[in-house]
Tab-separated table of C-alpha atoms in Angstrom:
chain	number	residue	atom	x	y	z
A	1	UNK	CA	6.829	-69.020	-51.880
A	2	UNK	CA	7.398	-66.445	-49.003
A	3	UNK	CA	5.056	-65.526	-46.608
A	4	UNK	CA	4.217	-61.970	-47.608
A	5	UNK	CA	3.540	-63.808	-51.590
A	6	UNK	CA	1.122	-66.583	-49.612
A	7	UNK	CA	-0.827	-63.733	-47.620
A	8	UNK	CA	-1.009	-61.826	-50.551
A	9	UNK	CA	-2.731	-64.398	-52.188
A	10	UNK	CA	-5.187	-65.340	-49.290
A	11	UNK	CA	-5.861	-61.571	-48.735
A	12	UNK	CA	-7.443	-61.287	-52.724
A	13	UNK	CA	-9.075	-65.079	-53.027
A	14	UNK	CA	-10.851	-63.919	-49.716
A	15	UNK	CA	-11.754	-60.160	-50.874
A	16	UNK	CA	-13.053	-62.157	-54.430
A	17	UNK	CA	-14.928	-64.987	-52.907
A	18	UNK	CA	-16.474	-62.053	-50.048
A	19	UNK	CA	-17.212	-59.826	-53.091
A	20	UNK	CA	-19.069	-62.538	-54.946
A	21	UNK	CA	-21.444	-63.684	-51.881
A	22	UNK	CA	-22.034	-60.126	-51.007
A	23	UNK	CA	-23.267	-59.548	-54.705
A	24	UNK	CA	-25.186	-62.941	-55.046
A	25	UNK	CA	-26.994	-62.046	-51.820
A	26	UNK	CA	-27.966	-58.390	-53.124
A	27	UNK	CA	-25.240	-56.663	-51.157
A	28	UNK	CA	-22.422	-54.350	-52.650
A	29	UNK	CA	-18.818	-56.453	-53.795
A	30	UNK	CA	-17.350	-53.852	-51.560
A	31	UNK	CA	-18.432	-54.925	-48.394
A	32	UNK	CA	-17.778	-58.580	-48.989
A	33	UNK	CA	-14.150	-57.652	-49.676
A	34	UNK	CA	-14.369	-55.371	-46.765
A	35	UNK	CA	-15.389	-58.402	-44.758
A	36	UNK	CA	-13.366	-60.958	-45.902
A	37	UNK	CA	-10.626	-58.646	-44.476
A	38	UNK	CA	-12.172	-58.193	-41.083
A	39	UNK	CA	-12.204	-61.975	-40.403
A	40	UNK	CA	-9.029	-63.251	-41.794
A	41	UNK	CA	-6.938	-60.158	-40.129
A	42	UNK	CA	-6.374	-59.182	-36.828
A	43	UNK	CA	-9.630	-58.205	-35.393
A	44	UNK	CA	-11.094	-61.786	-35.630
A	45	UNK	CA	-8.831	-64.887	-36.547
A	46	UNK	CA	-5.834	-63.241	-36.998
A	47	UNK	CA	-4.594	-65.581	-39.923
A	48	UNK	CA	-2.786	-62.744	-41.939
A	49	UNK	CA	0.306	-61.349	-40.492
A	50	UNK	CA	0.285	-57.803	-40.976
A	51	UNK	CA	3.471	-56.580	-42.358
A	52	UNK	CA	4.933	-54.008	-44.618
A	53	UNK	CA	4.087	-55.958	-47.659
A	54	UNK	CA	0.352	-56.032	-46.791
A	55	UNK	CA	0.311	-52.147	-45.548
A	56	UNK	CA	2.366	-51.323	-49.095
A	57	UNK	CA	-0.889	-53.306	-51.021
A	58	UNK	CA	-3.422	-52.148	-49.069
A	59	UNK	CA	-2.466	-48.463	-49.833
A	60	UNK	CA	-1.898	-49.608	-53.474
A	61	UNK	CA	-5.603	-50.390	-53.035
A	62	UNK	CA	-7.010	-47.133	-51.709
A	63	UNK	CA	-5.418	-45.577	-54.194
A	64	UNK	CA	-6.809	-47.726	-57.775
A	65	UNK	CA	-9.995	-47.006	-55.893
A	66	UNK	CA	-9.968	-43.668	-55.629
A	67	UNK	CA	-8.610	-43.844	-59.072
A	68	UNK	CA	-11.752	-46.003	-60.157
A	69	UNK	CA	-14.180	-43.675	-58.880
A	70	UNK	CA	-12.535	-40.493	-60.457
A	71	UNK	CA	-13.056	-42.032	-63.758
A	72	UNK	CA	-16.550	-42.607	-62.770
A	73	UNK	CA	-17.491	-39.558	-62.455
A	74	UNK	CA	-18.640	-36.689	-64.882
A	75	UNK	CA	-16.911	-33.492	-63.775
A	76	UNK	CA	-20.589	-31.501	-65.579
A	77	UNK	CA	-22.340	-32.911	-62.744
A	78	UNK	CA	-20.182	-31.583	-59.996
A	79	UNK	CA	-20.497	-28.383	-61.240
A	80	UNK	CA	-24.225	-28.058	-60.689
A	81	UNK	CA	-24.581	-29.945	-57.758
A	82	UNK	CA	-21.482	-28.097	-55.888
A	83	UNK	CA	-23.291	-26.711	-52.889
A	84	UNK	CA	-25.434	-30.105	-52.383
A	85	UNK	CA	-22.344	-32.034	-53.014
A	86	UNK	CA	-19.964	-30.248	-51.029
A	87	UNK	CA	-22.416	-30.920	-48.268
A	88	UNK	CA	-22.769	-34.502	-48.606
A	89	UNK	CA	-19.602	-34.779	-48.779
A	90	UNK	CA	-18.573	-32.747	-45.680
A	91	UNK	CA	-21.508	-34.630	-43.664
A	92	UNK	CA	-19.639	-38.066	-44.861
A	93	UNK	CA	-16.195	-37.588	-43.593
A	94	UNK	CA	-17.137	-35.661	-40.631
A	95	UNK	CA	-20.041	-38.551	-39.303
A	96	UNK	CA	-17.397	-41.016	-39.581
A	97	UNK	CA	-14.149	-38.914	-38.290
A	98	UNK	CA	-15.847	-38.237	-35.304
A	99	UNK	CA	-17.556	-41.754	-34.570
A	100	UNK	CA	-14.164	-43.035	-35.023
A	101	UNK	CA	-13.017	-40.577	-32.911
A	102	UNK	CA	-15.108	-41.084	-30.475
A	103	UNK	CA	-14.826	-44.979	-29.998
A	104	UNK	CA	-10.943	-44.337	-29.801
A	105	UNK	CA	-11.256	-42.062	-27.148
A	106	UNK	CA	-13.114	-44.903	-25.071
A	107	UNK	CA	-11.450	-47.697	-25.726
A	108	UNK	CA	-7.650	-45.690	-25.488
A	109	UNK	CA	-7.928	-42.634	-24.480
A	110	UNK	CA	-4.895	-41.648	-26.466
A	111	UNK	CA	-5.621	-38.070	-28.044
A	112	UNK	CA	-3.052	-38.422	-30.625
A	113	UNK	CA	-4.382	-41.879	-31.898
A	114	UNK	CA	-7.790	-41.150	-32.122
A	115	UNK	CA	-7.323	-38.010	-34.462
A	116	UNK	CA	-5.359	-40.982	-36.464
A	117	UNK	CA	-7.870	-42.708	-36.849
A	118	UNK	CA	-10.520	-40.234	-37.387
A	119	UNK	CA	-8.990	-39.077	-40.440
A	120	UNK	CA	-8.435	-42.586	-41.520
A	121	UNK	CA	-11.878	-43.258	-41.131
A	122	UNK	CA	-13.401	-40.136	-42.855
A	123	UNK	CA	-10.938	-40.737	-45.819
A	124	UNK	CA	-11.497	-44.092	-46.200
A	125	UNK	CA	-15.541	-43.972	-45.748
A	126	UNK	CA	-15.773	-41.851	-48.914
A	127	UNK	CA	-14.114	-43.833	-51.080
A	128	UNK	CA	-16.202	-46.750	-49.816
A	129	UNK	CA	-19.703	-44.687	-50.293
A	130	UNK	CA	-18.431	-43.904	-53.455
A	131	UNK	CA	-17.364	-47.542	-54.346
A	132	UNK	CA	-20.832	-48.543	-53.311
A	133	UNK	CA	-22.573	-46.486	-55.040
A	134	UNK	CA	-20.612	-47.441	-57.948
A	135	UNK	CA	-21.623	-51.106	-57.343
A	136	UNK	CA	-25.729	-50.280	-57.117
A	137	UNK	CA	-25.408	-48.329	-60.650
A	138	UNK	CA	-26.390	-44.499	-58.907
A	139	UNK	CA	-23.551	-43.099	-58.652
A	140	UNK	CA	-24.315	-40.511	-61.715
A	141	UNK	CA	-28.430	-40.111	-60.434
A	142	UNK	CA	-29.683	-37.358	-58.557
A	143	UNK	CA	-30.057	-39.431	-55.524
A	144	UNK	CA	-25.704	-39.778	-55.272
């Protein structure tokens, strides 16, 4: 087996196994898988090599979940909630765009990178609300 085959396989046996524990201990799947992630890639251990393969699947992924939550959702709803919605969301790419904006500014301050990942982070943090609220069965209730 190559490499990019064996960290493919590590990468989703560690995103199940984290989504499992995070839902046997009351928690959202998502954040299990989001965790599993954090420790086995370069922010912690650094046991997955992060190549073109990996960036290719992890795109992949974005995208089914975006996907996943589309079908999830009842386009009557958005209709009457459009002005409440349209708020929320604003208010949840916008919190996270600029907090990520913000730490990159410390840590680099490289103008160009932090916009980067600012939008990655607002992007991303939507479909991860939505994904969560998914999970805890409210994503159709007034309260999402």
């Amino acid at each position: 087996m190559s490499l990019d085959v064996l960290n493919l396989l590590l990468v989703l046996l560690a995103a199940l196994g984290g989504g499992r524990i995070a839902a046997r201990l009351g928690y959202p799947a998502i954040l299990g898988e989001i965790g599993a992630g954090i420790i086995l890639g370069p922010p912690l251990l650094g046991l997955l090599a992060f190549d073109d393969g990996l960036a290719v699947v992890g795109k992949l992924g974005v995208v089914l979940l975006m996907l996943y939550i589309g079908l999830h959702l009842d386009p009557t709803d958005i209709g009457r909630a459009s002005k409440a919605g349209a708020l929320a969301a604003l208010g949840g790419f916008i919190v996270p765009a600029a907090l990520g904006f913000g730490l990159m500014i410390l840590v680099t301050q490289d103008a160009v990178a932090s916009v980067f990942v600012a939008v990655a982070m607002g992007v991303t943090s939507l479909a991860t609300k939505s994904r969560i609220l998914v999970d805890l069965g409210i994503l159709n209730t007034r309260v999402a």
